[in-house]
mmCIF file of C-alpha atoms in Angstrom:
data_model
loop_
_atom_site.group_PDB
_atom_site.id
_atom_site.type_symbol
_atom_site.label_atom_id
_atom_site.label_comp_id
_atom_site.label_asym_id
_atom_site.label_seq_id
_atom_site.Cartn_x
_atom_site.Cartn_y
_atom_site.Cartn_z
ATOM 1 C CA MET A 1 -0.041 0.272 -0.388
ATOM 2 C CA GLU A 2 1.697 3.656 -1.263
ATOM 3 C CA GLY A 3 2.464 5.593 1.834
ATOM 4 C CA LEU A 4 0.814 9.460 3.014
ATOM 5 C CA ARG A 5 2.193 12.067 1.297
ATOM 6 C CA VAL A 6 3.306 13.991 4.126
ATOM 7 C CA LYS A 7 6.717 15.945 3.711
ATOM 8 C CA THR A 8 9.107 15.558 6.560
ATOM 9 C CA ILE A 9 10.944 19.209 8.316
ATOM 10 C CA LEU A 10 13.801 19.431 10.449
ATOM 11 C CA THR A 11 13.675 21.949 12.818
ATOM 12 C CA ILE A 12 16.874 22.730 14.461
ATOM 13 C CA ALA A 13 16.178 24.851 18.105
ATOM 14 C CA ALA A 14 16.125 25.043 21.439
ATOM 15 C CA SER A 15 13.657 23.390 23.628
ATOM 16 C CA ASP A 16 10.679 25.616 26.044
ATOM 17 C CA CYS A 17 10.054 23.720 28.994
ATOM 18 C CA SER A 18 6.248 24.840 28.538
ATOM 19 C CA ALA A 19 6.323 24.249 25.340
ATOM 20 C CA GLY A 20 4.729 27.925 23.565
ATOM 21 C CA ALA A 21 7.911 28.329 21.641
ATOM 22 C CA GLY A 22 10.619 26.743 20.174
ATOM 23 C CA ILE A 23 11.066 23.020 19.119
ATOM 24 C CA GLN A 24 7.504 22.680 20.741
ATOM 25 C CA GLN A 25 5.708 24.827 19.036
ATOM 26 C CA ASP A 26 7.700 23.920 16.056
ATOM 27 C CA LEU A 27 6.287 20.496 15.733
ATOM 28 C CA LYS A 28 2.918 21.740 16.754
ATOM 29 C CA THR A 29 2.710 24.471 13.871
ATOM 30 C CA ILE A 30 4.020 21.556 11.519
ATOM 31 C CA THR A 31 1.698 19.098 12.115
ATOM 32 C CA SER A 32 -1.227 21.460 12.327
ATOM 33 C CA LEU A 33 -0.370 21.399 8.025
ATOM 34 C CA GLY A 34 -0.553 17.518 8.475
ATOM 35 C CA HIS A 35 2.954 17.015 7.886
ATOM 36 C CA TYR A 36 5.474 15.113 9.879
ATOM 37 C CA GLY A 37 8.765 17.286 11.980
ATOM 38 C CA ALA A 38 12.231 15.806 13.147
ATOM 39 C CA THR A 39 13.962 17.373 16.072
ATOM 40 C CA ALA A 40 17.511 18.854 16.061
ATOM 41 C CA ILE A 41 17.696 20.281 19.869
ATOM 42 C CA THR A 42 20.775 22.721 20.473
ATOM 43 C CA ALA A 43 19.260 23.421 23.755
ATOM 44 C CA LEU A 44 17.694 22.973 26.679
ATOM 45 C CA THR A 45 15.782 26.198 28.005
ATOM 46 C CA ALA A 46 13.966 26.278 31.501
ATOM 47 C CA GLN A 47 11.707 29.355 30.553
ATOM 48 C CA ASN A 48 7.855 29.779 30.685
ATOM 49 C CA THR A 49 5.262 32.919 29.771
ATOM 50 C CA CYS A 50 7.289 34.801 32.139
ATOM 51 C CA GLY A 51 10.657 34.963 30.261
ATOM 52 C CA VAL A 52 13.329 32.916 30.197
ATOM 53 C CA THR A 53 15.638 31.456 33.571
ATOM 54 C CA ASP A 54 18.184 29.401 32.596
ATOM 55 C CA VAL A 55 19.616 27.572 29.539
ATOM 56 C CA MET A 56 21.761 24.721 29.040
ATOM 57 C CA VAL A 57 23.463 23.941 25.272
ATOM 58 C CA VAL A 58 23.977 20.386 23.666
ATOM 59 C CA PRO A 59 27.207 19.412 23.429
ATOM 60 C CA THR A 60 28.325 20.020 19.919
ATOM 61 C CA PRO A 61 29.307 15.974 19.473
ATOM 62 C CA PHE A 62 25.754 15.023 21.088
ATOM 63 C CA PHE A 63 24.227 17.952 18.621
ATOM 64 C CA ARG A 64 26.010 16.144 15.885
ATOM 65 C CA ARG A 65 25.135 12.715 16.828
ATOM 66 C CA GLN A 66 20.979 13.948 16.648
ATOM 67 C CA LEU A 67 21.784 15.039 13.062
ATOM 68 C CA GLU A 68 23.759 11.942 12.004
ATOM 69 C CA ALA A 69 20.931 10.091 13.457
ATOM 70 C CA LEU A 70 18.444 11.869 11.437
ATOM 71 C CA ALA A 71 20.949 11.498 8.485
ATOM 72 C CA GLU A 72 21.171 7.149 8.217
ATOM 73 C CA ASP A 73 16.686 6.855 8.595
ATOM 74 C CA LEU A 74 14.752 10.232 7.491
ATOM 75 C CA SER A 75 14.671 12.275 3.708
ATOM 76 C CA ILE A 76 13.914 15.548 4.996
ATOM 77 C CA ASP A 77 12.042 18.102 2.599
ATOM 78 C CA ALA A 78 12.896 21.450 4.249
ATOM 79 C CA VAL A 79 14.919 23.170 7.512
ATOM 80 C CA LYS A 80 13.637 25.187 9.508
ATOM 81 C CA ILE A 81 16.611 27.004 12.355
ATOM 82 C CA GLY A 82 15.876 28.571 15.560
ATOM 83 C CA VAL A 83 18.435 29.035 18.260
ATOM 84 C CA VAL A 84 21.820 28.432 17.732
ATOM 85 C CA PRO A 85 24.161 29.279 20.157
ATOM 86 C CA ASN A 86 28.031 28.576 19.463
ATOM 87 C CA ARG A 87 30.107 28.015 16.751
ATOM 88 C CA GLY A 88 30.079 24.457 17.293
ATOM 89 C CA ILE A 89 26.946 24.168 16.632
ATOM 90 C CA ALA A 90 26.920 26.463 14.069
ATOM 91 C CA GLU A 91 29.111 25.018 12.149
ATOM 92 C CA ALA A 92 26.975 21.783 12.762
ATOM 93 C CA VAL A 93 23.962 23.100 11.097
ATOM 94 C CA ARG A 94 25.676 24.893 8.016
ATOM 95 C CA GLU A 95 27.307 21.310 7.100
ATOM 96 C CA THR A 96 23.492 20.072 7.820
ATOM 97 C CA VAL A 97 21.962 22.848 5.548
ATOM 98 C CA ARG A 98 24.843 22.636 2.268
ATOM 99 C CA ARG A 99 24.350 18.745 2.548
ATOM 100 C CA LEU A 100 20.423 18.364 2.101
ATOM 101 C CA GLY A 101 19.956 20.894 -0.467
ATOM 102 C CA VAL A 102 16.324 21.808 -0.023
ATOM 103 C CA PRO A 103 14.670 24.539 1.469
ATOM 104 C CA THR A 104 15.526 26.292 4.613
ATOM 105 C CA VAL A 105 14.239 29.267 6.695
ATOM 106 C CA LEU A 106 16.193 30.815 9.294
ATOM 107 C CA ASP A 107 14.924 32.816 12.747
ATOM 108 C CA PRO A 108 17.742 34.806 14.200
ATOM 109 C CA VAL A 109 16.546 34.629 17.611
ATOM 110 C CA LEU A 110 19.249 36.636 18.969
ATOM 111 C CA VAL A 111 17.573 37.943 22.288
ATOM 112 C CA SER A 112 14.207 36.435 24.035
ATOM 113 C CA THR A 113 11.280 38.490 24.600
ATOM 114 C CA SER A 114 12.315 38.343 28.032
ATOM 115 C CA GLY A 115 15.912 39.960 27.718
ATOM 116 C CA TRP A 116 18.317 36.613 26.970
ATOM 117 C CA GLN A 117 20.770 36.453 25.180
ATOM 118 C CA PHE A 118 21.165 33.310 23.626
ATOM 119 C CA LEU A 119 24.757 33.565 21.138
ATOM 120 C CA ASP A 120 28.184 35.392 21.289
ATOM 121 C CA GLU A 121 28.569 37.702 18.811
ATOM 122 C CA ALA A 122 31.731 35.863 17.462
ATOM 123 C CA CYS A 123 28.682 33.541 16.537
ATOM 124 C CA ILE A 124 26.104 35.573 14.904
ATOM 125 C CA GLU A 125 29.164 36.672 12.982
ATOM 126 C CA TYR A 126 29.322 33.509 11.571
ATOM 127 C CA ILE A 127 25.968 33.128 10.978
ATOM 128 C CA LYS A 128 25.481 36.162 9.379
ATOM 129 C CA GLU A 129 28.582 34.966 6.664
ATOM 130 C CA ARG A 130 28.411 31.993 6.734
ATOM 131 C CA LEU A 131 24.807 30.196 7.086
ATOM 132 C CA PHE A 132 22.946 33.641 6.097
ATOM 133 C CA PRO A 133 24.187 32.726 2.459
ATOM 134 C CA LEU A 134 22.718 28.434 2.058
ATOM 135 C CA CYS A 135 18.915 30.034 3.666
ATOM 136 C CA THR A 136 16.026 29.978 1.349
ATOM 137 C CA LEU A 137 14.323 33.113 3.681
ATOM 138 C CA VAL A 138 15.992 34.591 6.994
ATOM 139 C CA THR A 139 13.017 36.197 9.261
ATOM 140 C CA PRO A 140 14.253 38.996 11.628
ATOM 141 C CA ASN A 141 12.087 41.245 13.757
ATOM 142 C CA LEU A 142 12.559 44.875 13.316
ATOM 143 C CA PRO A 143 14.677 45.340 16.473
ATOM 144 C CA GLU A 144 17.236 42.066 15.006
ATOM 145 C CA ALA A 145 17.666 43.200 11.232
ATOM 146 C CA LEU A 146 19.287 46.368 12.360
ATOM 147 C CA ARG A 147 21.599 44.696 14.683
ATOM 148 C CA LEU A 148 22.114 42.260 11.837
ATOM 149 C CA LEU A 149 23.011 45.489 9.973
ATOM 150 C CA GLY A 150 24.925 47.495 12.702
ATOM 151 C CA GLU A 151 22.213 50.336 12.131
ATOM 152 C CA GLU A 152 20.333 52.507 14.820
ATOM 153 C CA ALA A 153 17.226 53.016 12.473
ATOM 154 C CA LEU A 154 15.112 51.480 9.964
ATOM 155 C CA THR A 155 15.135 53.073 6.394
ATOM 156 C CA GLU A 156 13.498 52.289 3.017
ATOM 157 C CA ASP A 157 16.114 50.629 2.187
ATOM 158 C CA THR A 158 16.856 48.268 5.345
ATOM 159 C CA GLY A 159 15.314 45.067 3.161
ATOM 160 C CA LYS A 160 17.587 45.414 0.475
ATOM 161 C CA GLN A 161 20.611 46.191 2.257
ATOM 162 C CA LEU A 162 20.172 42.789 4.553
ATOM 163 C CA VAL A 163 19.722 41.412 0.571
ATOM 164 C CA ARG A 164 22.720 42.620 -1.200
ATOM 165 C CA ARG A 165 24.833 41.955 2.566
ATOM 166 C CA PHE A 166 23.865 38.367 3.123
ATOM 167 C CA GLY A 167 22.339 37.133 -0.268
ATOM 168 C CA THR A 168 19.949 35.374 0.477
ATOM 169 C CA SER A 169 15.904 36.607 1.099
ATOM 170 C CA PHE A 170 14.559 38.719 3.999
ATOM 171 C CA LEU A 171 11.194 38.792 5.618
ATOM 172 C CA LEU A 172 11.110 41.733 8.481
ATOM 173 C CA LYS A 173 8.101 41.074 10.925
ATOM 174 C CA GLY A 174 7.047 43.922 11.757
ATOM 175 C CA GLY A 175 4.841 42.744 14.933
ATOM 176 C CA HIS A 176 6.698 45.456 17.237
ATOM 177 C CA ARG A 177 4.992 47.776 15.614
ATOM 178 C CA GLU A 178 2.651 49.608 16.675
ATOM 179 C CA GLY A 179 -0.885 50.402 14.401
ATOM 180 C CA ALA A 180 -4.411 48.804 13.205
ATOM 181 C CA GLU A 181 -2.265 46.673 10.904
ATOM 182 C CA ALA A 182 0.348 43.497 11.269
ATOM 183 C CA VAL A 183 2.758 44.260 8.518
ATOM 184 C CA ASP A 184 5.676 42.288 7.662
ATOM 185 C CA TRP A 185 7.931 43.006 4.229
ATOM 186 C CA LEU A 186 9.203 40.478 2.052
ATOM 187 C CA PHE A 187 12.250 41.581 0.055
ATOM 188 C CA THR A 188 13.902 38.573 -1.847
ATOM 189 C CA LYS A 189 17.419 37.594 -3.401
ATOM 190 C CA GLU A 190 15.317 38.464 -6.829
ATOM 191 C CA GLY A 191 14.363 42.132 -6.284
ATOM 192 C CA GLU A 192 10.772 41.398 -4.901
ATOM 193 C CA ALA A 193 9.384 43.641 -2.453
ATOM 194 C CA LEU A 194 5.920 42.945 -0.918
ATOM 195 C CA SER A 195 3.946 43.542 1.563
ATOM 196 C CA TYR A 196 2.191 41.188 3.963
ATOM 197 C CA SER A 197 -0.908 43.386 6.139
ATOM 198 C CA LEU A 198 -3.596 41.676 8.897
ATOM 199 C CA PRO A 199 -5.428 43.397 11.237
ATOM 200 C CA ARG A 200 -3.601 43.365 14.465
ATOM 201 C CA ILE A 201 -5.405 41.234 17.433
ATOM 202 C CA GLU A 202 -5.017 43.154 20.744
ATOM 203 C CA THR A 203 -3.752 39.825 22.804
ATOM 204 C CA HIS A 204 -1.239 39.378 25.839
ATOM 205 C CA ASN A 205 -0.722 35.447 24.198
ATOM 206 C CA LEU A 206 1.668 35.677 21.602
ATOM 207 C CA HIS A 207 4.664 33.555 23.072
ATOM 208 C CA GLY A 208 6.055 31.436 19.846
ATOM 209 C CA THR A 209 4.466 33.610 16.877
ATOM 210 C CA GLY A 210 8.148 33.628 15.337
ATOM 211 C CA CYS A 211 8.148 30.029 16.071
ATOM 212 C CA THR A 212 5.201 29.356 14.542
ATOM 213 C CA LEU A 213 6.012 31.626 11.544
ATOM 214 C CA SER A 214 9.187 30.107 10.578
ATOM 215 C CA SER A 215 8.067 26.658 10.804
ATOM 216 C CA ALA A 216 4.707 27.500 8.500
ATOM 217 C CA ILE A 217 6.671 29.364 6.026
ATOM 218 C CA ALA A 218 9.298 26.215 6.154
ATOM 219 C CA THR A 219 6.606 23.195 6.022
ATOM 220 C CA LEU A 220 4.815 24.945 3.136
ATOM 221 C CA LEU A 221 7.795 25.342 0.937
ATOM 222 C CA ALA A 222 8.457 21.940 1.360
ATOM 223 C CA THR A 223 5.635 21.317 -0.600
ATOM 224 C CA GLY A 224 6.486 23.217 -3.530
ATOM 225 C CA LEU A 225 4.992 26.166 -3.085
ATOM 226 C CA PRO A 226 6.831 29.372 -4.012
ATOM 227 C CA LEU A 227 8.644 31.696 -1.201
ATOM 228 C CA THR A 228 6.159 34.288 -1.900
ATOM 229 C CA GLU A 229 3.423 32.184 -0.997
ATOM 230 C CA SER A 230 4.745 30.413 1.617
ATOM 231 C CA VAL A 231 5.023 33.401 3.395
ATOM 232 C CA ARG A 232 1.570 34.801 2.801
ATOM 233 C CA LEU A 233 0.093 31.065 3.918
ATOM 234 C CA GLY A 234 2.926 30.959 6.994
ATOM 235 C CA LYS A 235 0.983 34.697 8.179
ATOM 236 C CA LEU A 236 -2.299 33.006 7.882
ATOM 237 C CA LYS A 237 -1.108 30.029 9.583
ATOM 238 C CA THR A 238 0.170 32.302 12.655
ATOM 239 C CA GLN A 239 -2.764 34.587 12.547
ATOM 240 C CA GLU A 240 -5.182 31.792 12.913
ATOM 241 C CA GLY A 241 -3.012 30.447 15.949
ATOM 242 C CA ILE A 242 -3.187 34.123 17.513
ATOM 243 C CA ARG A 243 -6.788 34.466 16.847
ATOM 244 C CA ARG A 244 -7.683 31.357 18.497
ATOM 245 C CA GLY A 245 -5.346 31.339 21.705
ATOM 246 C CA LYS A 246 -5.892 35.107 22.171
ATOM 247 C CA ASP A 247 -8.145 34.486 25.300
ATOM 248 C CA LEU A 248 -6.753 31.448 26.643
ATOM 249 C CA SER A 249 -5.156 31.893 30.088
ATOM 250 C CA ILE A 250 -2.451 29.729 30.187
ATOM 251 C CA GLY A 251 0.911 31.282 32.395
ATOM 252 C CA LYS A 252 0.869 34.053 34.497
ATOM 253 C CA GLY A 253 2.494 35.993 31.465
ATOM 254 C CA ASN A 254 2.487 35.973 27.110
ATOM 255 C CA GLY A 255 1.073 32.891 26.748
ATOM 256 C CA PRO A 256 0.661 30.979 23.750
ATOM 257 C CA LEU A 257 -0.504 30.578 20.043
ATOM 258 C CA TRP A 258 -3.339 27.785 20.039
ATOM 259 C CA LEU A 259 -3.242 25.607 16.532
ATOM 260 C CA PRO A 260 -5.437 22.894 17.384
#
């Protein structure tokens, strides 16, 4: 009997023990889209809806063993990358992305919402110079985009600067801005510039929004959809999760999205 035609998406990210972000939210998103998620965990975090209190980085040799075990058995159709905490893990991730040659979405989680610094500066530079160019899409929020360029203020040219500087497509997430509309901007390496706007939903339950969006886009790319359509549908999926979770009472801080 012919097997189900599901895609396998590898998420490389940190574990969130409160399950609102990271590996756990990636898996929820991939599954809710009807596909299969595999994982390579880069770090364990002690966190909840109020913030991160501690991080334990996975030793690089063991992280590599996770990747080797997956390579021996699974056929990967797309990759989503989240927290990459140090140079050793970054090098292993780069080797895997090069070997697989599949659509890859990188969510550059530099600092948590509560202010926890996940990467040192040397690792950030390595990822920018050696990993970004191998990715299909990088999805920084606006403060992250400015930090990647070493700039202090956004300009009309910020997105194009990122594309020129790092040789890949960028989705600038505008959730940090005020306004009735939540607007994201896609700048492709082919020269396209598109905006995606949806009504802003008033809620404190936004934990894991970036993880949801990036893993949704990676999953949609795995199905063969073009980048522009994958971003559009990924944003709709994230909006759905925010809408469904806006009145949830889970935890004492910023609650999670809801993706049944």
